[in-house]
């Protein structure tokens, strides 16, 4: 589009804003006071659902009187009568406005001067037009709020993705599908919470501000508490606090809340995100895998009335058993030219990793390299719901060692459509082992000048009192909602995603 056309549209837009402001000024000058309430007796979706199938004669007999409100998005004036469309968050309806019915003053001096985008309150009888459109025969109409700016669809809709995210209110006004996504989000979170409570979990709340960031290897956001003269960190994970509650005697707990990680922004990552973490005392990671699978199957059935989900170009049947693969077997399945012995030989696994573009760091052992190969060559190919087990202990600092093979952890991750959805493991409850792992991480972080590693003495102190055998689970709620609502960007399931600053 040429600059001349853009400037022309901008001038028209600005002229309309000035005109609307002048209208509103004159309306107030003549005594307009916008009401502080409007009593409505139904919303547009319910009205449509109740009466859509009624014919003209049936509606006359029923004599349904409604009081509704909404934003005027269309209007067609035909002399002394007009049709307009009112829209609320869930639906829309046609309003028939007649000068004789509402008075000449209200029709000519008010209604005709209102603009698209204005929020109106309407009362009247339901009827159907000759073409069969459910409508309201208006007997009174009032302006409830003035829109000083034109709606975006007046200029070809809200197609700019960046504007959609920055001005979500315009996105919601312009596209009812956006509301449906976030309605589903609310339903999914509610169903998860209810499922946990019905399975005898207690919901708890742990601090958002931490003295020491822990529970995950991630860069934290840092703030400062003036009263106690100390740096504080927005939590990257609630894990260590939740396990202290298990030590204290709780047996089934969960927390569904926000975590914050001062890292990259992408279609899969938002620095502020929603997680659910859950812990079950006296259980192991295999129990938690079964629980996770059951929860996801039950929730999809409750919300979508069946177990089949469409995401992007894939279809998932959640009624089928989830696949299970060890990390090594998954790597071998998707890398046919290497063998199990290659994965167990440091020199061979290093050469293979380098051949596919992985930059090996000095501190890495075989397990860490194996995990990098998995992430590079396998992760995005795990389309159907798949549990990956037998993670290297090197990349599982809070997980229990396997009894038979001390080099792997009793841990799983769940992948769907190439996305990591959940992470769980049998919790490490050996205080000395946990202390040594923390110290090893700290020692390595000093070498790398990594300021994100801290020794959590309080957690080690708590562990010394005894953590029962426990399994833990973390589910990325935003990613799960992406898949269940068929959205390929995390920004489309977060109402106000984090965005880069606009260049001035």
Short mmCIF file of C-alpha atoms in Angstrom, two decimals:
data_model
loop_
_atom_site.label_atom_id
_atom_site.label_comp_id
_atom_site.label_asym_id
_atom_site.label_seq_id
_atom_site.Cartn_x
_atom_site.Cartn_y
_atom_site.Cartn_z
CA UNK A 1 0.00 0.00 0.00
CA UNK A 2 1.43 3.37 -1.01
CA UNK A 3 2.20 6.09 1.54
CA UNK A 4 -0.38 8.37 -0.16
CA UNK A 5 -3.19 5.85 0.48
CA UNK A 6 -1.98 5.21 4.05
CA UNK A 7 -1.88 8.94 4.82
CA UNK A 8 -5.31 9.42 3.25
CA UNK A 9 -6.81 6.66 5.43
CA UNK A 10 -5.08 8.10 8.50
CA UNK A 11 -6.56 11.54 7.79
CA UNK A 12 -10.07 10.07 7.37
CA UNK A 13 -9.62 8.15 10.63
CA UNK A 14 -8.46 11.27 12.51
CA UNK A 15 -11.30 13.36 11.05
CA UNK A 16 -13.82 10.81 12.30
CA UNK A 17 -12.33 10.87 15.80
CA UNK A 18 -12.65 14.67 15.87
CA UNK A 19 -16.24 14.41 14.65
CA UNK A 20 -17.11 11.86 17.34
CA UNK A 21 -15.54 13.99 20.08
CA UNK A 22 -17.54 17.01 18.92
CA UNK A 23 -20.74 14.95 18.91
CA UNK A 24 -20.10 13.76 22.44
CA UNK A 25 -19.29 17.30 23.60
CA UNK A 26 -22.58 18.57 22.16
CA UNK A 27 -24.52 15.66 23.65
CA UNK A 28 -23.19 16.49 27.12
CA UNK A 29 -23.80 20.18 26.53
CA UNK A 30 -27.47 19.35 25.91
CA UNK A 31 -27.66 17.53 29.23
CA UNK A 32 -26.66 13.95 28.43
CA UNK A 33 -25.55 11.99 31.47
CA UNK A 34 -24.42 8.46 30.68
CA UNK A 35 -26.22 6.00 32.99
CA UNK A 36 -24.31 4.12 35.68
CA UNK A 37 -26.30 0.92 35.17
CA UNK A 38 -28.64 -0.88 32.80
CA UNK A 39 -30.88 -3.75 33.87
CA UNK A 40 -30.87 -6.44 31.22
CA UNK A 41 -32.85 -9.65 31.48
CA UNK A 42 -30.88 -11.84 29.08
CA UNK A 43 -27.80 -12.03 26.88
CA UNK A 44 -27.86 -12.34 23.12
CA UNK A 45 -26.60 -15.92 22.96
CA UNK A 46 -29.35 -17.19 25.27
CA UNK A 47 -32.03 -15.27 23.38
CA UNK A 48 -30.86 -16.78 20.11
CA UNK A 49 -30.70 -20.30 21.56
CA UNK A 50 -34.18 -20.06 23.09
CA UNK A 51 -36.07 -18.47 20.21
CA UNK A 52 -34.13 -19.04 16.99
CA UNK A 53 -36.39 -21.92 15.90
CA UNK A 54 -39.67 -20.15 16.73
CA UNK A 55 -41.68 -18.92 13.75
CA UNK A 56 -43.39 -15.54 13.35
CA UNK A 57 -46.73 -16.65 14.81
CA UNK A 58 -45.17 -18.49 17.76
CA UNK A 59 -43.21 -15.39 18.78
CA UNK A 60 -46.38 -13.28 18.61
CA UNK A 61 -48.14 -15.68 20.96
CA UNK A 62 -45.17 -15.88 23.35
CA UNK A 63 -44.96 -12.06 23.53
CA UNK A 64 -41.32 -12.07 24.75
CA UNK A 65 -40.19 -8.73 26.14
CA UNK A 66 -36.42 -8.31 26.44
CA UNK A 67 -33.96 -5.79 27.82
CA UNK A 68 -30.54 -6.22 26.24
CA UNK A 69 -27.33 -4.26 25.76
CA UNK A 70 -24.49 -4.37 23.28
CA UNK A 71 -22.22 -2.53 20.94
CA UNK A 72 -23.75 -1.20 17.71
CA UNK A 73 -21.69 -2.69 14.87
CA UNK A 74 -23.99 -2.05 11.90
CA UNK A 75 -26.80 0.38 11.07
CA UNK A 76 -29.05 0.91 8.07
CA UNK A 77 -31.31 3.97 8.14
CA UNK A 78 -34.34 4.00 5.83
CA UNK A 79 -36.07 7.31 6.45
CA UNK A 80 -38.29 7.01 9.52
CA UNK A 81 -37.17 3.48 10.34
CA UNK A 82 -33.84 1.74 10.74
CA UNK A 83 -32.21 -1.59 11.41
CA UNK A 84 -29.08 -1.93 13.51
CA UNK A 85 -27.05 -4.85 14.80
CA UNK A 86 -26.07 -5.03 18.47
CA UNK A 87 -23.25 -7.31 19.56
CA UNK A 88 -22.20 -8.53 22.99
CA UNK A 89 -19.35 -10.86 23.88
CA UNK A 90 -21.26 -14.02 22.88
CA UNK A 91 -23.63 -13.04 20.09
CA UNK A 92 -25.47 -10.44 18.06
CA UNK A 93 -29.06 -9.52 17.20
CA UNK A 94 -30.93 -7.22 14.85
CA UNK A 95 -32.84 -4.26 16.28
CA UNK A 96 -35.75 -2.62 14.43
CA UNK A 97 -36.08 1.06 15.35
CA UNK A 98 -39.16 3.02 14.23
CA UNK A 99 -39.59 6.76 14.73
CA UNK A 100 -43.28 6.40 15.63
CA UNK A 101 -42.53 3.79 18.29
CA UNK A 102 -39.72 5.58 20.15
CA UNK A 103 -40.58 9.26 19.42
CA UNK A 104 -39.29 11.63 16.77
CA UNK A 105 -36.88 13.32 19.20
CA UNK A 106 -35.18 10.09 20.29
CA UNK A 107 -34.99 8.80 16.72
CA UNK A 108 -33.80 11.92 14.88
CA UNK A 109 -31.88 13.90 17.51
CA UNK A 110 -30.23 10.96 19.22
CA UNK A 111 -30.29 7.52 17.60
CA UNK A 112 -29.43 8.76 14.09
CA UNK A 113 -26.47 10.73 15.49
CA UNK A 114 -24.95 7.84 17.40
CA UNK A 115 -21.97 6.03 15.88
CA UNK A 116 -20.92 2.47 15.25
CA UNK A 117 -19.11 1.25 18.33
CA UNK A 118 -21.44 3.03 20.76
CA UNK A 119 -22.81 0.78 23.51
CA UNK A 120 -26.61 0.86 23.65
CA UNK A 121 -29.35 -0.42 25.91
CA UNK A 122 -32.52 -1.63 24.17
CA UNK A 123 -35.94 -2.84 25.30
CA UNK A 124 -38.68 -4.29 23.13
CA UNK A 125 -40.56 -7.34 21.86
CA UNK A 126 -38.95 -10.23 20.03
CA UNK A 127 -40.21 -10.86 16.52
CA UNK A 128 -39.11 -12.37 13.24
CA UNK A 129 -38.83 -10.46 9.99
CA UNK A 130 -40.35 -11.77 6.76
CA UNK A 131 -36.92 -13.18 5.90
CA UNK A 132 -36.94 -15.11 9.18
CA UNK A 133 -34.33 -13.10 11.11
CA UNK A 134 -34.81 -12.98 14.87
CA UNK A 135 -35.08 -9.30 15.85
CA UNK A 136 -36.19 -6.90 18.58
CA UNK A 137 -38.93 -4.34 17.90
CA UNK A 138 -37.46 -1.50 19.91
CA UNK A 139 -39.72 0.58 22.17
CA UNK A 140 -36.85 2.35 23.93
CA UNK A 141 -33.15 2.79 23.21
CA UNK A 142 -30.43 4.61 25.13
CA UNK A 143 -26.74 5.24 24.74
CA UNK A 144 -24.77 3.70 27.61
CA UNK A 145 -21.23 4.53 26.48
CA UNK A 146 -19.80 6.62 23.65
CA UNK A 147 -17.11 5.21 21.34
CA UNK A 148 -14.78 8.08 20.48
CA UNK A 149 -12.81 5.94 18.03
CA UNK A 150 -14.11 3.97 15.03
CA UNK A 151 -14.18 0.19 15.27
CA UNK A 152 -11.25 -1.54 13.52
CA UNK A 153 -13.44 -3.43 11.05
CA UNK A 154 -14.36 -0.12 9.46
CA UNK A 155 -10.84 -0.22 8.03
CA UNK A 156 -10.69 -3.85 6.86
CA UNK A 157 -10.65 -5.55 10.24
CA UNK A 158 -7.91 -6.15 12.77
CA UNK A 159 -5.46 -8.15 10.67
CA UNK A 160 -2.20 -6.92 12.23
CA UNK A 161 -1.08 -9.61 14.70
CA UNK A 162 0.96 -7.19 16.80
CA UNK A 163 -2.03 -4.87 17.27
CA UNK A 164 -4.23 -7.85 18.15
CA UNK A 165 -1.95 -8.73 21.06
CA UNK A 166 -1.31 -5.16 22.23
CA UNK A 167 -4.96 -4.16 22.04
CA UNK A 168 -6.73 -7.36 22.98
CA UNK A 169 -9.95 -5.42 23.64
CA UNK A 170 -10.12 -4.56 19.92
CA UNK A 171 -9.35 -8.16 19.03
CA UNK A 172 -12.30 -9.31 21.16
CA UNK A 173 -14.64 -6.72 19.65
CA UNK A 174 -13.62 -7.65 16.10
CA UNK A 175 -13.61 -11.43 16.35
CA UNK A 176 -15.98 -13.57 18.39
CA UNK A 177 -13.70 -16.59 17.86
CA UNK A 178 -11.12 -14.96 20.14
CA UNK A 179 -13.62 -14.86 22.99
CA UNK A 180 -14.39 -18.55 22.44
CA UNK A 181 -10.70 -19.45 22.82
CA UNK A 182 -10.51 -17.70 26.17
CA UNK A 183 -13.84 -19.14 27.26
CA UNK A 184 -12.35 -22.57 26.56
CA UNK A 185 -9.24 -21.55 28.50
CA UNK A 186 -11.36 -20.70 31.52
CA UNK A 187 -13.32 -23.96 31.19
CA UNK A 188 -10.15 -26.05 30.87
CA UNK A 189 -8.55 -24.49 33.95
CA UNK A 190 -11.78 -24.90 35.92
CA UNK A 191 -12.05 -28.55 34.90
CA UNK A 192 -8.42 -29.20 35.87
CA UNK A 193 -8.96 -27.59 39.25
CA UNK A 194 -12.19 -29.53 39.82
CA UNK A 195 -10.53 -32.78 38.76
CA UNK A 196 -7.76 -32.27 41.29
CA UNK A 197 -10.17 -31.44 44.10
CA UNK A 198 -12.39 -34.43 43.24
CA UNK A 199 -9.28 -36.60 43.51
CA UNK A 200 -8.68 -35.40 47.07
CA UNK A 201 -6.00 -32.82 46.32
CA UNK A 202 -5.75 -29.70 48.41
CA UNK A 203 -5.04 -26.47 46.54
CA UNK A 204 -2.30 -24.42 48.18
CA UNK A 205 -0.54 -21.13 47.52
CA UNK A 206 3.19 -20.62 47.88
CA UNK A 207 5.24 -17.41 47.58
CA UNK A 208 5.66 -15.56 44.29
CA UNK A 209 8.63 -13.63 45.70
CA UNK A 210 11.58 -15.87 46.53
CA UNK A 211 14.78 -15.11 48.42
CA UNK A 212 16.48 -17.79 46.32
CA UNK A 213 15.24 -18.85 42.88
CA UNK A 214 14.91 -22.61 42.61
CA UNK A 215 12.97 -25.55 41.22
CA UNK A 216 14.20 -25.07 37.64
CA UNK A 217 17.30 -24.01 35.76
CA UNK A 218 16.18 -20.63 34.39
CA UNK A 219 17.11 -16.97 34.60
CA UNK A 220 14.88 -15.19 37.14
CA UNK A 221 13.39 -11.72 37.22
CA UNK A 222 14.99 -9.71 40.02
CA UNK A 223 13.37 -7.05 42.20
CA UNK A 224 14.23 -5.41 45.51
CA UNK A 225 12.35 -5.31 48.81
CA UNK A 226 13.03 -1.95 50.44
CA UNK A 227 11.79 -2.84 53.93
CA UNK A 228 14.05 -5.86 54.40
CA UNK A 229 16.88 -4.48 52.22
CA UNK A 230 17.13 -7.62 50.12
CA UNK A 231 16.96 -8.71 46.51
CA UNK A 232 13.94 -10.87 45.71
CA UNK A 233 13.19 -13.06 42.71
CA UNK A 234 9.92 -13.72 40.94
CA UNK A 235 9.45 -17.45 41.19
CA UNK A 236 10.61 -19.66 38.37
CA UNK A 237 8.89 -22.68 39.97
CA UNK A 238 7.04 -23.43 43.23
CA UNK A 239 8.54 -26.92 43.55
CA UNK A 240 10.76 -26.55 46.60
CA UNK A 241 8.04 -24.89 48.68
CA UNK A 242 5.48 -27.52 47.68
CA UNK A 243 7.79 -30.35 48.70
CA UNK A 244 8.33 -28.68 52.07
CA UNK A 245 4.56 -28.97 52.54
CA UNK A 246 4.77 -32.71 51.80
CA UNK A 247 7.51 -32.93 54.44
CA UNK A 248 5.14 -31.12 56.79
CA UNK A 249 2.46 -33.78 56.35
CA UNK A 250 0.32 -32.84 53.36
CA UNK A 251 -0.15 -35.87 51.10
CA UNK A 252 -1.93 -34.61 47.96
CA UNK A 253 -1.44 -30.96 47.00
CA UNK A 254 -1.43 -28.80 43.89
CA UNK A 255 -0.86 -25.21 42.91
CA UNK A 256 -2.21 -23.64 39.73
CA UNK A 257 -0.59 -20.27 39.21
CA UNK A 258 1.99 -18.16 37.40
CA UNK A 259 5.71 -18.71 36.98
CA UNK A 260 8.18 -16.17 35.59
CA UNK A 261 11.33 -16.81 33.59
CA UNK A 262 13.50 -14.02 32.25
CA UNK A 263 14.17 -15.75 28.97
CA UNK A 264 13.15 -15.81 25.31
CA UNK A 265 9.83 -14.92 23.69
CA UNK A 266 8.55 -17.19 20.91
CA UNK A 267 5.45 -18.98 19.66
CA UNK A 268 6.11 -21.58 22.41
CA UNK A 269 7.43 -19.37 25.22
CA UNK A 270 6.09 -16.44 27.23
CA UNK A 271 8.13 -15.12 30.18
CA UNK A 272 4.99 -15.12 32.36
CA UNK A 273 3.14 -18.42 32.09
CA UNK A 274 0.64 -20.62 33.90
CA UNK A 275 1.68 -23.93 35.44
CA UNK A 276 0.06 -26.54 37.58
CA UNK A 277 2.33 -28.46 39.92
CA UNK A 278 1.03 -31.42 41.90
CA UNK A 279 2.55 -33.81 44.44
CA UNK A 280 1.37 -37.17 45.74
CA UNK A 281 3.06 -38.63 48.79
CA UNK A 282 3.77 -42.38 48.89
CA UNK A 283 3.68 -42.72 45.09
CA UNK A 284 6.26 -42.88 42.30
CA UNK A 285 6.63 -41.48 38.80
CA UNK A 286 4.78 -44.43 37.22
CA UNK A 287 1.76 -43.67 39.39
CA UNK A 288 1.99 -40.04 38.31
CA UNK A 289 2.14 -40.99 34.62
CA UNK A 290 -1.10 -42.94 34.99
CA UNK A 291 -2.70 -40.06 36.87
CA UNK A 292 -1.61 -37.54 34.21
CA UNK A 293 -3.03 -39.64 31.39
CA UNK A 294 -6.34 -40.12 33.20
CA UNK A 295 -6.64 -36.41 33.95
CA UNK A 296 -6.09 -35.34 30.34
CA UNK A 297 -8.52 -37.94 29.03
CA UNK A 298 -11.23 -36.99 31.52
CA UNK A 299 -10.83 -33.25 30.90
CA UNK A 300 -11.02 -33.53 27.11
CA UNK A 301 -14.16 -35.67 27.41
CA UNK A 302 -15.81 -33.21 29.80
CA UNK A 303 -15.09 -30.16 27.64
CA UNK A 304 -15.32 -31.51 24.10
CA UNK A 305 -17.76 -34.39 24.72
CA UNK A 306 -15.36 -36.80 23.00
CA UNK A 307 -11.70 -37.73 23.06
CA UNK A 308 -10.76 -36.56 19.57
CA UNK A 309 -8.80 -33.32 19.27
CA UNK A 310 -7.70 -31.50 16.11
CA UNK A 311 -4.49 -29.48 16.31
CA UNK A 312 -2.93 -27.94 13.22
CA UNK A 313 -2.86 -30.81 10.70
CA UNK A 314 -3.01 -33.56 13.33
CA UNK A 315 -5.81 -35.49 15.02
CA UNK A 316 -5.39 -36.99 18.47
CA UNK A 317 -7.57 -39.66 20.01
CA UNK A 318 -7.14 -39.29 23.75
CA UNK A 319 -9.18 -42.44 24.36
CA UNK A 320 -6.21 -44.51 23.14
CA UNK A 321 -3.35 -45.39 25.50
CA UNK A 322 -0.54 -42.84 25.39
CA UNK A 323 2.69 -44.08 23.81
CA UNK A 324 5.71 -44.73 26.01
CA UNK A 325 9.35 -44.65 24.95
CA UNK A 326 12.65 -44.42 26.78
CA UNK A 327 14.81 -41.50 25.70
CA UNK A 328 17.41 -43.82 24.15
CA UNK A 329 14.79 -45.79 22.19
CA UNK A 330 13.22 -42.56 20.97
CA UNK A 331 16.59 -41.33 19.69
CA UNK A 332 17.25 -44.65 17.95
CA UNK A 333 13.77 -44.67 16.40
CA UNK A 334 14.31 -41.28 14.74
CA UNK A 335 18.04 -41.68 14.00
CA UNK A 336 18.33 -45.00 12.17
CA UNK A 337 22.03 -44.63 11.38
CA UNK A 338 23.22 -44.77 15.00
CA UNK A 339 23.21 -47.64 17.49
CA UNK A 340 22.74 -48.10 21.22
CA UNK A 341 26.49 -48.63 21.61
CA UNK A 342 27.07 -45.24 19.92
CA UNK A 343 24.92 -43.57 22.59
CA UNK A 344 26.95 -45.26 25.33
CA UNK A 345 30.35 -44.23 23.95
CA UNK A 346 31.42 -40.67 24.82
CA UNK A 347 33.56 -40.18 21.72
CA UNK A 348 30.94 -41.57 19.31
CA UNK A 349 28.00 -39.69 20.82
CA UNK A 350 30.06 -36.49 20.79
CA UNK A 351 30.91 -36.90 17.11
CA UNK A 352 27.28 -37.56 16.24
CA UNK A 353 26.07 -34.56 18.24
CA UNK A 354 28.58 -32.28 16.53
CA UNK A 355 27.61 -33.66 13.12
CA UNK A 356 24.04 -32.42 13.63
CA UNK A 357 25.08 -28.97 14.79
CA UNK A 358 25.18 -29.35 18.58
CA UNK A 359 27.95 -27.34 20.22
CA UNK A 360 29.36 -29.51 23.01
CA UNK A 361 30.22 -27.81 26.29
CA UNK A 362 33.14 -29.07 28.40
CA UNK A 363 31.00 -29.81 31.46
CA UNK A 364 28.67 -32.16 29.57
CA UNK A 365 28.76 -35.89 30.14
CA UNK A 366 27.11 -38.55 27.99
CA UNK A 367 23.71 -37.95 29.59
CA UNK A 368 23.66 -34.25 28.82
CA UNK A 369 24.69 -34.86 25.21
CA UNK A 370 22.00 -37.54 24.90
CA UNK A 371 19.39 -35.06 26.08
CA UNK A 372 20.59 -32.45 23.56
CA UNK A 373 20.34 -35.00 20.74
CA UNK A 374 16.82 -35.89 21.87
CA UNK A 375 15.74 -32.24 21.87
CA UNK A 376 17.34 -31.62 18.47
CA UNK A 377 16.19 -34.71 16.57
CA UNK A 378 13.18 -36.21 18.36
CA UNK A 379 11.11 -33.75 20.38
CA UNK A 380 9.22 -32.07 17.54
CA UNK A 381 8.48 -35.45 15.91
CA UNK A 382 6.53 -36.77 18.89
CA UNK A 383 3.07 -36.04 17.52
CA UNK A 384 0.72 -38.46 19.27
CA UNK A 385 0.63 -38.23 23.10
CA UNK A 386 3.91 -39.83 24.18
CA UNK A 387 5.61 -40.30 27.54
CA UNK A 388 9.42 -40.21 27.35
CA UNK A 389 11.11 -41.93 30.30
CA UNK A 390 14.62 -42.72 31.59
CA UNK A 391 16.03 -39.20 31.49
CA UNK A 392 19.74 -38.86 32.27
CA UNK A 393 20.43 -37.98 35.90
CA UNK A 394 22.67 -35.13 34.69
CA UNK A 395 19.64 -33.13 33.52
CA UNK A 396 17.38 -34.17 36.41
CA UNK A 397 18.86 -32.55 39.54
CA UNK A 398 15.72 -32.88 41.68
CA UNK A 399 14.68 -36.38 40.58
CA UNK A 400 15.31 -39.73 42.26
CA UNK A 401 17.94 -42.02 40.78
CA UNK A 402 16.71 -45.25 39.27
CA UNK A 403 17.36 -48.24 41.54
CA UNK A 404 18.87 -50.39 38.77
CA UNK A 405 20.65 -47.80 36.62
CA UNK A 406 22.13 -44.96 38.67
CA UNK A 407 22.77 -42.90 35.52
CA UNK A 408 19.09 -42.34 34.82
CA UNK A 409 16.28 -40.72 36.77
CA UNK A 410 12.81 -42.01 37.53
CA UNK A 411 11.36 -39.27 35.37
CA UNK A 412 9.00 -38.71 32.46
CA UNK A 413 7.98 -35.94 30.12
CA UNK A 414 4.77 -35.90 28.09
CA UNK A 415 4.87 -34.65 24.50
CA UNK A 416 1.92 -33.87 22.25
CA UNK A 417 2.27 -32.45 18.72
CA UNK A 418 5.97 -31.89 19.36
CA UNK A 419 5.33 -29.78 22.46
CA UNK A 420 6.50 -30.64 25.95
CA UNK A 421 3.28 -30.55 27.96
CA UNK A 422 4.22 -32.14 31.28
CA UNK A 423 7.24 -33.09 33.35
CA UNK A 424 7.15 -35.43 36.31
CA UNK A 425 9.34 -37.65 38.43
CA UNK A 426 9.85 -39.51 41.64
CA UNK A 427 11.21 -36.85 43.96
CA UNK A 428 14.73 -37.07 45.33
CA UNK A 429 14.35 -37.47 49.10
CA UNK A 430 17.96 -38.23 50.03
CA UNK A 431 19.14 -35.00 51.69
CA UNK A 432 22.85 -35.73 51.23
CA UNK A 433 22.45 -36.63 47.56
CA UNK A 434 20.40 -33.48 46.97
CA UNK A 435 22.98 -31.36 48.80
CA UNK A 436 25.79 -32.79 46.68
CA UNK A 437 23.87 -32.16 43.46
CA UNK A 438 23.21 -28.54 44.46
CA UNK A 439 26.88 -28.02 45.35
CA UNK A 440 27.97 -29.55 42.04
CA UNK A 441 25.66 -27.15 40.19
CA UNK A 442 27.02 -24.19 42.17
CA UNK A 443 30.62 -25.20 41.50
CA UNK A 444 29.91 -25.47 37.78
CA UNK A 445 28.07 -22.15 37.75
CA UNK A 446 31.12 -20.39 39.23
CA UNK A 447 33.26 -21.76 36.41
CA UNK A 448 30.74 -20.54 33.84
CA UNK A 449 30.08 -17.22 35.63
CA UNK A 450 26.43 -18.22 35.73
CA UNK A 451 24.61 -16.14 38.36
CA UNK A 452 21.38 -18.15 38.16
CA UNK A 453 22.44 -21.01 40.46
CA UNK A 454 21.86 -20.80 44.22
CA UNK A 455 22.25 -23.18 47.10
CA UNK A 456 18.93 -23.47 48.91
CA UNK A 457 19.98 -24.24 52.46
CA UNK A 458 16.41 -24.01 53.79
CA UNK A 459 15.25 -26.76 51.43
CA UNK A 460 18.15 -29.05 52.39
CA UNK A 461 17.34 -28.40 56.05
CA UNK A 462 13.72 -29.40 55.42
CA UNK A 463 14.78 -32.57 53.55
CA UNK A 464 16.76 -33.68 56.60
CA UNK A 465 13.47 -34.15 58.46
CA UNK A 466 12.37 -36.69 55.84
CA UNK A 467 10.43 -36.38 52.60
CA UNK A 468 8.24 -39.47 52.09
CA UNK A 469 8.39 -41.26 48.73
CA UNK A 470 6.70 -38.69 46.52
CA UNK A 471 5.90 -38.14 42.87
CA UNK A 472 5.62 -34.68 41.35
CA UNK A 473 4.06 -33.28 38.20
CA UNK A 474 4.25 -29.98 36.34
CA UNK A 475 1.88 -29.20 33.46
CA UNK A 476 2.31 -26.23 31.13
CA UNK A 477 -1.26 -24.95 31.06
CA UNK A 478 -0.74 -22.50 28.20
CA UNK A 479 0.71 -25.14 25.87
CA UNK A 480 -2.02 -27.60 26.80
CA UNK A 481 -4.65 -24.98 25.96
CA UNK A 482 -2.89 -24.28 22.64
CA UNK A 483 -3.38 -27.91 21.64
CA UNK A 484 -6.93 -28.23 22.96
CA UNK A 485 -8.05 -25.03 21.18
CA UNK A 486 -6.00 -25.58 17.99
CA UNK A 487 -3.80 -22.48 18.32
CA UNK A 488 -0.22 -22.63 17.05
CA UNK A 489 1.10 -19.63 19.02
CA UNK A 490 1.16 -19.29 22.79
CA UNK A 491 0.26 -15.61 22.34
CA UNK A 492 -3.18 -16.66 21.08
CA UNK A 493 -4.08 -18.34 24.38
CA UNK A 494 -2.75 -15.62 26.73
CA UNK A 495 -4.94 -12.55 26.93
CA UNK A 496 -2.06 -10.12 27.31
CA UNK A 497 1.18 -11.81 26.16
CA UNK A 498 4.56 -10.21 26.77
CA UNK A 499 5.64 -8.14 23.76
CA UNK A 500 8.70 -6.18 22.82
CA UNK A 501 8.54 -2.41 23.28
CA UNK A 502 7.37 -0.42 20.28
CA UNK A 503 10.02 1.66 18.57
CA UNK A 504 9.22 5.34 18.92
#
